[in-house]
Amino acid sequence: MRNGELLSRTESAALRGIAILGIILHNYCHFLGFAVKENEYKFDSSRPMQFFDKLFSLDSDLFIHIFSFLGHYGVPIFLFISGYGLVKKYEAHPQTGNENPSLREGHRVGFAFIRKHFLKLFRLMIIGYLVFIGVYLLRHSDGAQVYSWDHVLTQLTMTINFFYFDPDHIIKPGPYWYFGLMLQLYILYILVIYRWRQNSLLIALAAGSILLEACFGNQQDWLNYIRYNFIGGLLPFCMGIWAARRESLSNSRPPSCSPEGERLIPLLKASPRGGWWGFLLRDIGWVLISALFVLFGSLSFWTWLFVPVFVVTGAIATVKLISNSSLFTLHSSLSWFGSISAMLFVMHPIARELIISHYRRIDIYGGIFIYLLSSVALAMLLKWILRYIPKP
């Protein structure tokens, strides 16, 4: 890790590994009829109560309930990493002050950026999407309705989230809503956030998203639509941008300014007293605080809106804890999963479609194991295929 970095490359990969494992296990477990369902796009106060009942009774299927109810929070982790990575890649380096040469000033910079990132998303999505359509058509009789020309066209253009008011019943496979969300955030970043780099703008965007969701808290259909689009992802995305910019700001200060600059460094990055034990206690503290807020914050609609913040802090602290505890095997495993996270995201719905119907009622955990192995195998196949498709 370079001095002053919040996340090293391997820690970023491990963070992606945590996120993708949560997502793919969630997308299998919540299709099991007995599993406690999540509050992802809408808020149902009975669901956290059901989850706490399973948690405190140590239900025999607690593993499934945990990932069904909480696994979808891998999405805000990815959104944080995306915001953090955009700043690291495209904004001024603290030592040189130079912008990334791919974003030179000019009237065409916005279009070129959007085009490049659309093609990157399309290149990743297209193979998995077409294969999933083929699998679905072979297994179901309603393919013509599910994959009508307008549904396919809007998914391929990644506008399906925006144009349909009920996207959770339109988008198949369901996880592919994320492509439309990311395209919207890329557009917002290059046209607004990249050009006006004030913290006040990030605060306004994040606060505005929370207030808008709160205004529609009693109108679940509108809340569902909002959270399927960029507004619902602004909080962790802006959090990632803020963290990366604070990191650059603190790194660019001369040594004589370090006492003042230290206050600007995110708490998760600050060096505690006590050496190795200090780091360990700091990480454990952040994991516990974050876990408690995620769990108990899920009980109320207002605190539920802020749960993604503590999902991110808890995930970062977990990665730091693993790294500082010298758990090399676990850290390496998570980093490896993170290195294929994009391919896993694209291909795991295919594995689920083929496997879950056979194991929904018998040998459930055997089905989950086969699903994970199949998802990894398909991800590795896609990784190999992408080697032969030119990058934009």
Tab-separated table of C-alpha atoms in Angstrom:
chain	number	residue	atom	x	y	z
A	1	MET	CA	0.000	0.000	0.000
A	2	ARG	CA	1.333	3.447	-0.878
A	3	ASN	CA	1.555	5.966	1.951
A	4	GLY	CA	-1.815	7.482	2.783
A	5	GLU	CA	-3.908	5.101	0.694
A	6	LEU	CA	-7.240	3.984	2.079
A	7	LEU	CA	-7.146	0.789	-0.004
A	8	SER	CA	-4.268	-0.973	-1.704
A	9	ARG	CA	-4.864	-2.868	-4.957
A	10	THR	CA	-5.089	-6.206	-3.173
A	11	GLU	CA	-7.436	-4.763	-0.553
A	12	SER	CA	-9.652	-3.331	-3.295
A	13	ALA	CA	-9.735	-6.765	-4.915
A	14	ALA	CA	-10.614	-8.394	-1.574
A	15	LEU	CA	-13.386	-5.818	-1.089
A	16	ARG	CA	-14.794	-6.733	-4.505
A	17	GLY	CA	-14.532	-10.376	-3.483
A	18	ILE	CA	-16.682	-9.791	-0.405
A	19	ALA	CA	-19.196	-7.857	-2.492
A	20	ILE	CA	-19.537	-10.437	-5.278
A	21	LEU	CA	-19.832	-13.383	-2.888
A	22	GLY	CA	-22.605	-11.561	-1.060
A	23	ILE	CA	-24.421	-10.805	-4.314
A	24	ILE	CA	-24.238	-14.242	-5.910
A	25	LEU	CA	-25.233	-16.024	-2.680
A	26	HIS	CA	-28.075	-13.547	-2.170
A	27	ASN	CA	-29.359	-14.059	-5.703
A	28	TYR	CA	-29.624	-17.783	-5.055
A	29	CYS	CA	-30.786	-17.836	-1.433
A	30	HIS	CA	-33.630	-15.338	-1.791
A	31	PHE	CA	-35.251	-17.599	-4.413
A	32	LEU	CA	-35.664	-20.312	-1.773
A	33	GLY	CA	-39.239	-20.101	-0.546
A	34	PHE	CA	-38.479	-20.381	3.172
A	35	ALA	CA	-35.731	-17.727	3.205
A	36	VAL	CA	-36.333	-14.332	4.825
A	37	LYS	CA	-36.627	-11.825	1.990
A	38	GLU	CA	-34.606	-8.622	1.741
A	39	ASN	CA	-35.465	-4.929	1.855
A	40	GLU	CA	-33.529	-3.827	-1.212
A	41	TYR	CA	-35.809	-1.601	-3.294
A	42	LYS	CA	-38.769	-1.336	-0.912
A	43	PHE	CA	-39.078	-1.307	2.861
A	44	ASP	CA	-41.228	-3.880	4.666
A	45	SER	CA	-40.972	-3.584	8.451
A	46	SER	CA	-41.959	-7.232	8.951
A	47	ARG	CA	-38.888	-8.569	7.158
A	48	PRO	CA	-36.223	-7.414	9.642
A	49	MET	CA	-38.382	-8.784	12.445
A	50	GLN	CA	-38.491	-12.149	10.660
A	51	PHE	CA	-34.721	-12.019	10.240
A	52	PHE	CA	-34.124	-11.245	13.928
A	53	ASP	CA	-36.392	-14.125	14.865
A	54	LYS	CA	-34.241	-16.494	12.781
A	55	LEU	CA	-31.025	-14.905	14.063
A	56	PHE	CA	-31.787	-15.103	17.787
A	57	SER	CA	-33.286	-18.586	17.540
A	58	LEU	CA	-30.161	-19.798	15.704
A	59	ASP	CA	-32.282	-21.235	12.921
A	60	SER	CA	-30.726	-24.274	11.225
A	61	ASP	CA	-30.765	-22.410	7.902
A	62	LEU	CA	-29.299	-19.186	9.301
A	63	PHE	CA	-26.625	-19.141	6.573
A	64	ILE	CA	-29.353	-18.901	3.930
A	65	HIS	CA	-31.330	-16.277	5.849
A	66	ILE	CA	-28.245	-14.084	6.300
A	67	PHE	CA	-27.394	-14.009	2.609
A	68	SER	CA	-31.014	-13.731	1.520
A	69	PHE	CA	-31.629	-10.733	3.792
A	70	LEU	CA	-28.222	-8.998	3.687
A	71	GLY	CA	-26.325	-10.264	0.641
A	72	HIS	CA	-27.685	-7.594	-1.698
A	73	TYR	CA	-25.558	-5.033	0.173
A	74	GLY	CA	-22.703	-6.116	-2.050
A	75	VAL	CA	-24.120	-3.562	-4.503
A	76	PRO	CA	-23.308	-0.438	-2.414
A	77	ILE	CA	-19.800	-1.855	-1.875
A	78	PHE	CA	-19.355	-1.999	-5.656
A	79	LEU	CA	-20.757	1.522	-5.982
A	80	PHE	CA	-18.261	2.795	-3.412
A	81	ILE	CA	-15.398	1.096	-5.274
A	82	SER	CA	-16.625	2.567	-8.575
A	83	GLY	CA	-16.662	6.124	-7.216
A	84	TYR	CA	-13.297	5.620	-5.523
A	85	GLY	CA	-11.781	4.137	-8.687
A	86	LEU	CA	-13.041	6.898	-10.993
A	87	VAL	CA	-11.262	9.547	-8.947
A	88	LYS	CA	-8.063	7.503	-8.742
A	89	LYS	CA	-8.081	6.936	-12.504
A	90	TYR	CA	-9.296	10.204	-13.955
A	91	GLU	CA	-8.620	13.034	-11.528
A	92	ALA	CA	-5.370	14.848	-10.769
A	93	HIS	CA	-2.553	12.892	-9.171
A	94	PRO	CA	-1.482	14.609	-5.940
A	95	GLN	CA	2.222	14.524	-6.839
A	96	THR	CA	2.029	15.695	-10.465
A	97	GLY	CA	-1.292	17.527	-10.632
A	98	ASN	CA	-1.868	16.021	-14.089
A	99	GLU	CA	-5.233	14.765	-15.265
A	100	ASN	CA	-5.581	11.418	-16.972
A	101	PRO	CA	-4.774	12.104	-20.651
A	102	SER	CA	-7.953	10.306	-21.728
A	103	LEU	CA	-9.972	13.165	-20.182
A	104	ARG	CA	-8.495	16.245	-21.791
A	105	GLU	CA	-10.668	19.318	-21.679
A	106	GLY	CA	-12.919	19.842	-24.654
A	107	HIS	CA	-16.518	19.749	-25.762
A	108	ARG	CA	-16.255	16.097	-26.794
A	109	VAL	CA	-14.844	14.761	-23.525
A	110	GLY	CA	-18.268	13.904	-22.084
A	111	PHE	CA	-19.431	11.978	-25.137
A	112	ALA	CA	-16.118	10.123	-25.483
A	113	PHE	CA	-16.160	9.101	-21.813
A	114	ILE	CA	-19.783	7.913	-21.945
A	115	ARG	CA	-19.181	6.020	-25.189
A	116	LYS	CA	-16.100	4.282	-23.786
A	117	HIS	CA	-17.812	3.167	-20.598
A	118	PHE	CA	-20.984	2.114	-22.417
A	119	LEU	CA	-18.900	-0.132	-24.672
A	120	LYS	CA	-17.015	-1.543	-21.676
A	121	LEU	CA	-20.290	-2.458	-19.995
A	122	PHE	CA	-21.765	-3.790	-23.252
A	123	ARG	CA	-18.695	-5.964	-23.941
A	124	LEU	CA	-19.027	-7.469	-20.487
A	125	MET	CA	-22.802	-7.929	-20.579
A	126	ILE	CA	-23.662	-9.133	-24.085
A	127	ILE	CA	-22.418	-12.741	-23.972
A	128	GLY	CA	-23.983	-13.553	-20.619
A	129	TYR	CA	-27.247	-11.859	-21.611
A	130	LEU	CA	-27.627	-13.749	-24.885
A	131	VAL	CA	-26.752	-17.083	-23.269
A	132	PHE	CA	-29.272	-16.447	-20.494
A	133	ILE	CA	-31.980	-15.695	-23.065
A	134	GLY	CA	-31.223	-18.994	-24.796
A	135	VAL	CA	-31.369	-20.926	-21.523
A	136	TYR	CA	-34.621	-19.204	-20.535
A	137	LEU	CA	-36.278	-19.930	-23.885
A	138	LEU	CA	-35.395	-23.613	-23.599
A	139	ARG	CA	-36.828	-23.895	-20.076
A	140	HIS	CA	-39.922	-21.660	-20.171
A	141	SER	CA	-42.901	-21.123	-22.435
A	142	ASP	CA	-43.326	-17.364	-21.860
A	143	GLY	CA	-40.082	-16.295	-23.558
A	144	ALA	CA	-41.832	-14.160	-26.182
A	145	GLN	CA	-43.448	-12.046	-23.449
A	146	VAL	CA	-40.405	-11.825	-21.166
A	147	TYR	CA	-38.007	-11.072	-24.022
A	148	SER	CA	-40.131	-8.887	-26.252
A	149	TRP	CA	-38.240	-6.654	-28.675
A	150	ASP	CA	-38.618	-3.561	-26.502
A	151	HIS	CA	-37.340	-5.340	-23.385
A	152	VAL	CA	-34.305	-6.669	-25.239
A	153	LEU	CA	-33.585	-3.315	-26.903
A	154	THR	CA	-33.753	-1.338	-23.668
A	155	GLN	CA	-31.564	-3.871	-21.864
A	156	LEU	CA	-28.967	-3.770	-24.642
A	157	THR	CA	-28.964	0.029	-24.481
A	158	MET	CA	-28.967	-0.132	-20.659
A	159	THR	CA	-32.004	2.120	-20.402
A	160	ILE	CA	-34.446	-0.510	-19.120
A	161	ASN	CA	-34.248	0.802	-15.526
A	162	PHE	CA	-35.304	4.256	-16.665
A	163	PHE	CA	-38.057	3.507	-19.175
A	164	TYR	CA	-40.078	0.972	-17.177
A	165	PHE	CA	-41.827	1.942	-13.982
A	166	ASP	CA	-41.838	-1.655	-12.688
A	167	PRO	CA	-38.263	-2.754	-13.517
A	168	ASP	CA	-38.088	-5.596	-11.000
A	169	HIS	CA	-40.709	-7.507	-13.029
A	170	ILE	CA	-39.242	-6.508	-16.406
A	171	ILE	CA	-35.478	-6.996	-16.114
A	172	LYS	CA	-34.357	-10.604	-16.593
A	173	PRO	CA	-31.912	-11.721	-15.435
A	174	GLY	CA	-32.612	-9.498	-12.456
A	175	PRO	CA	-29.006	-8.569	-11.544
A	176	TYR	CA	-28.547	-6.926	-14.954
A	177	TRP	CA	-30.299	-3.802	-13.657
A	178	TYR	CA	-26.843	-2.862	-12.381
A	179	PHE	CA	-25.600	-2.120	-15.917
A	180	GLY	CA	-28.207	0.596	-16.412
A	181	LEU	CA	-27.468	1.992	-12.958
A	182	MET	CA	-23.732	2.233	-13.668
A	183	LEU	CA	-24.268	3.892	-17.049
A	184	GLN	CA	-26.384	6.575	-15.366
A	185	LEU	CA	-23.712	7.138	-12.704
A	186	TYR	CA	-20.960	7.377	-15.328
A	187	ILE	CA	-22.987	10.057	-17.133
A	188	LEU	CA	-23.550	11.957	-13.882
A	189	TYR	CA	-19.871	11.725	-13.005
A	190	ILE	CA	-18.455	13.085	-16.261
A	191	LEU	CA	-21.089	15.779	-16.829
A	192	VAL	CA	-21.438	17.049	-13.265
A	193	ILE	CA	-19.204	15.576	-10.564
A	194	TYR	CA	-15.963	15.632	-12.571
A	195	ARG	CA	-16.463	19.275	-13.616
A	196	TRP	CA	-17.513	20.704	-10.237
A	197	ARG	CA	-15.322	19.137	-7.576
A	198	GLN	CA	-16.695	20.692	-4.428
A	199	ASN	CA	-17.568	18.572	-1.419
A	200	SER	CA	-20.755	20.597	-1.168
A	201	LEU	CA	-21.918	19.066	-4.463
A	202	LEU	CA	-21.323	15.518	-3.185
A	203	ILE	CA	-23.166	16.326	0.045
A	204	ALA	CA	-26.061	17.855	-1.904
A	205	LEU	CA	-26.338	14.834	-4.204
A	206	ALA	CA	-26.222	12.312	-1.343
A	207	ALA	CA	-28.612	14.325	0.845
A	208	GLY	CA	-30.944	14.920	-2.081
A	209	SER	CA	-31.119	11.194	-2.795
A	210	ILE	CA	-31.964	10.424	0.838
A	211	LEU	CA	-34.633	13.131	0.979
A	212	LEU	CA	-36.204	11.998	-2.283
A	213	GLU	CA	-36.358	8.395	-1.088
A	214	ALA	CA	-37.818	9.575	2.218
A	215	CYS	CA	-40.497	11.596	0.412
A	216	PHE	CA	-41.661	8.458	-1.391
A	217	GLY	CA	-41.333	6.155	1.608
A	218	ASN	CA	-45.085	5.603	1.714
A	219	GLN	CA	-45.322	5.087	-2.048
A	220	GLN	CA	-43.518	1.813	-2.469
A	221	ASP	CA	-43.821	1.669	-6.266
A	222	TRP	CA	-42.103	5.040	-6.640
A	223	LEU	CA	-39.478	4.094	-4.058
A	224	ASN	CA	-38.833	0.921	-6.020
A	225	TYR	CA	-38.332	2.904	-9.245
A	226	ILE	CA	-36.033	5.450	-7.555
A	227	ARG	CA	-33.796	2.766	-6.058
A	228	TYR	CA	-33.511	0.988	-9.407
A	229	ASN	CA	-31.972	4.142	-10.876
A	230	PHE	CA	-28.962	6.334	-10.097
A	231	ILE	CA	-30.656	8.248	-7.276
A	232	GLY	CA	-30.780	5.097	-5.174
A	233	GLY	CA	-27.027	4.544	-5.576
A	234	LEU	CA	-25.765	8.071	-4.973
A	235	LEU	CA	-24.932	7.703	-1.275
A	236	PRO	CA	-22.215	4.992	-1.547
A	237	PHE	CA	-21.051	6.310	-4.941
A	238	CYS	CA	-20.484	9.835	-3.579
A	239	MET	CA	-18.907	8.317	-0.493
A	240	GLY	CA	-16.303	6.595	-2.692
A	241	ILE	CA	-15.563	9.802	-4.589
A	242	TRP	CA	-15.213	11.764	-1.337
A	243	ALA	CA	-12.866	9.163	0.177
A	244	ALA	CA	-10.573	9.181	-2.875
A	245	ARG	CA	-10.468	12.990	-3.038
A	246	ARG	CA	-9.730	13.273	0.687
A	247	GLU	CA	-6.955	10.772	0.198
A	248	SER	CA	-5.455	12.830	-2.636
A	249	LEU	CA	-5.815	16.025	-0.596
A	250	SER	CA	-4.045	14.577	2.454
A	251	ASN	CA	-1.271	13.086	0.307
A	252	SER	CA	-0.665	16.406	-1.453
A	253	ARG	CA	-0.109	18.378	1.792
A	254	PRO	CA	3.516	19.125	2.761
A	255	PRO	CA	4.826	17.478	5.944
A	256	SER	CA	4.528	20.731	7.859
A	257	CYS	CA	0.774	20.647	7.322
A	258	SER	CA	0.299	17.101	8.573
A	259	PRO	CA	-1.390	17.971	11.922
A	260	GLU	CA	-4.146	19.864	10.142
A	261	GLY	CA	-4.272	17.402	7.263
A	262	GLU	CA	-4.649	14.463	9.619
A	263	ARG	CA	-8.133	15.657	10.524
A	264	LEU	CA	-9.134	15.324	6.900
A	265	ILE	CA	-8.093	11.685	6.617
A	266	PRO	CA	-10.992	9.220	6.886
A	267	LEU	CA	-11.058	7.498	10.260
A	268	LEU	CA	-10.603	4.074	8.736
A	269	LYS	CA	-7.216	5.172	7.388
A	270	ALA	CA	-5.894	6.902	10.492
A	271	SER	CA	-3.011	5.137	12.221
A	272	PRO	CA	-3.881	4.149	15.785
A	273	ARG	CA	-1.488	3.977	18.708
A	274	GLY	CA	-0.263	0.613	19.909
A	275	GLY	CA	1.263	-0.754	16.706
A	276	TRP	CA	-0.147	-4.046	15.456
A	277	TRP	CA	-2.586	-4.372	18.365
A	278	GLY	CA	-3.797	-0.844	17.745
A	279	PHE	CA	-4.633	-1.639	14.134
A	280	LEU	CA	-6.344	-4.864	15.176
A	281	LEU	CA	-8.501	-3.200	17.830
A	282	ARG	CA	-9.391	-0.351	15.460
A	283	ASP	CA	-10.520	-2.790	12.772
A	284	ILE	CA	-12.504	-4.941	15.191
A	285	GLY	CA	-14.181	-1.838	16.590
A	286	TRP	CA	-15.253	-0.636	13.164
A	287	VAL	CA	-16.516	-4.106	12.209
A	288	LEU	CA	-18.637	-4.338	15.372
A	289	ILE	CA	-20.010	-0.783	15.149
A	290	SER	CA	-20.866	-1.214	11.476
A	291	ALA	CA	-22.454	-4.627	11.991
A	292	LEU	CA	-24.631	-3.338	14.825
A	293	PHE	CA	-25.876	-0.399	12.750
A	294	VAL	CA	-26.543	-2.615	9.716
A	295	LEU	CA	-28.566	-5.023	11.839
A	296	PHE	CA	-30.501	-2.603	14.022
A	297	GLY	CA	-30.639	0.120	11.378
A	298	SER	CA	-32.650	-2.291	9.247
A	299	LEU	CA	-35.542	-2.068	11.704
A	300	SER	CA	-36.574	1.513	10.847
A	301	PHE	CA	-37.201	3.070	7.440
A	302	TRP	CA	-35.172	6.199	8.251
A	303	THR	CA	-32.103	4.349	9.509
A	304	TRP	CA	-32.453	1.793	6.686
A	305	LEU	CA	-31.701	4.603	4.229
A	306	PHE	CA	-28.249	5.023	5.828
A	307	VAL	CA	-27.372	1.337	6.174
A	308	PRO	CA	-25.216	1.364	2.952
A	309	VAL	CA	-22.760	3.742	4.664
A	310	PHE	CA	-22.099	1.226	7.428
A	311	VAL	CA	-22.049	-1.695	5.011
A	312	VAL	CA	-19.135	0.042	3.290
A	313	THR	CA	-17.287	0.943	6.501
A	314	GLY	CA	-17.806	-2.567	7.832
A	315	ALA	CA	-16.568	-4.180	4.619
A	316	ILE	CA	-13.448	-1.975	4.515
A	317	ALA	CA	-12.727	-2.694	8.186
A	318	THR	CA	-13.183	-6.421	7.550
A	319	VAL	CA	-10.658	-6.334	4.717
A	320	LYS	CA	-8.234	-4.348	6.898
A	321	LEU	CA	-8.746	-6.803	9.758
A	322	ILE	CA	-8.005	-9.770	7.511
A	323	SER	CA	-4.948	-8.028	6.086
A	324	ASN	CA	-3.574	-6.894	9.458
A	325	SER	CA	-4.243	-10.304	11.039
A	326	SER	CA	-1.988	-12.011	8.475
A	327	LEU	CA	-4.792	-14.289	7.294
A	328	PHE	CA	-3.039	-14.648	3.966
A	329	THR	CA	-5.111	-17.550	2.632
A	330	LEU	CA	-8.427	-15.809	3.279
A	331	HIS	CA	-7.117	-12.508	1.914
A	332	SER	CA	-5.762	-14.196	-1.211
A	333	SER	CA	-9.029	-16.092	-1.750
A	334	LEU	CA	-11.129	-12.936	-1.484
A	335	SER	CA	-8.723	-11.084	-3.789
A	336	TRP	CA	-9.006	-13.881	-6.340
A	337	PHE	CA	-12.800	-13.764	-6.272
A	338	GLY	CA	-12.511	-9.990	-6.634
A	339	SER	CA	-10.318	-10.402	-9.710
A	340	ILE	CA	-13.120	-12.281	-11.493
A	341	SER	CA	-16.001	-10.379	-9.868
A	342	ALA	CA	-17.201	-8.752	-13.108
A	343	MET	CA	-17.378	-12.115	-14.882
A	344	LEU	CA	-19.036	-13.758	-11.878
A	345	PHE	CA	-21.657	-11.023	-11.825
A	346	VAL	CA	-22.505	-11.589	-15.484
A	347	MET	CA	-22.541	-15.391	-15.478
A	348	HIS	CA	-24.000	-16.412	-12.116
A	349	PRO	CA	-27.651	-15.920	-13.221
A	350	ILE	CA	-27.113	-18.624	-15.864
A	351	ALA	CA	-25.868	-21.074	-13.239
A	352	ARG	CA	-28.806	-20.230	-10.969
A	353	GLU	CA	-31.335	-20.719	-13.761
A	354	LEU	CA	-29.949	-24.192	-14.513
A	355	ILE	CA	-29.407	-25.445	-10.967
A	356	ILE	CA	-31.878	-24.018	-8.461
A	357	SER	CA	-34.970	-25.912	-9.640
A	358	HIS	CA	-33.209	-29.235	-8.943
A	359	TYR	CA	-32.145	-28.336	-5.392
A	360	ARG	CA	-34.899	-26.022	-4.193
A	361	ARG	CA	-36.376	-28.640	-1.829
A	362	ILE	CA	-33.722	-31.348	-1.434
A	363	ASP	CA	-29.999	-31.154	-0.642
A	364	ILE	CA	-30.193	-27.359	-0.546
A	365	TYR	CA	-26.598	-26.807	0.560
A	366	GLY	CA	-25.327	-29.252	-2.042
A	367	GLY	CA	-27.150	-27.137	-4.610
A	368	ILE	CA	-25.492	-23.958	-3.317
A	369	PHE	CA	-22.061	-25.616	-3.555
A	370	ILE	CA	-22.667	-26.768	-7.141
A	371	TYR	CA	-24.043	-23.322	-8.002
A	372	LEU	CA	-20.890	-21.620	-6.723
A	373	LEU	CA	-18.619	-24.022	-8.614
A	374	SER	CA	-20.654	-23.588	-11.801
A	375	SER	CA	-20.639	-19.805	-11.471
A	376	VAL	CA	-16.852	-19.779	-11.100
A	377	ALA	CA	-16.435	-22.109	-14.091
A	378	LEU	CA	-18.672	-19.928	-16.273
A	379	ALA	CA	-16.858	-16.803	-15.078
A	380	MET	CA	-13.495	-18.299	-16.030
A	381	LEU	CA	-14.914	-19.225	-19.447
A	382	LEU	CA	-16.126	-15.664	-19.997
A	383	LYS	CA	-12.756	-14.312	-18.873
A	384	TRP	CA	-11.087	-16.485	-21.525
A	385	ILE	CA	-13.550	-15.389	-24.238
A	386	LEU	CA	-13.078	-11.684	-23.395
A	387	ARG	CA	-9.390	-12.020	-24.197
A	388	TYR	CA	-10.429	-12.227	-27.861
A	389	ILE	CA	-12.866	-9.316	-27.829
A	390	PRO	CA	-11.089	-5.964	-28.244
A	391	LYS	CA	-11.433	-3.497	-25.404
A	392	PRO	CA	-12.935	-0.088	-26.250
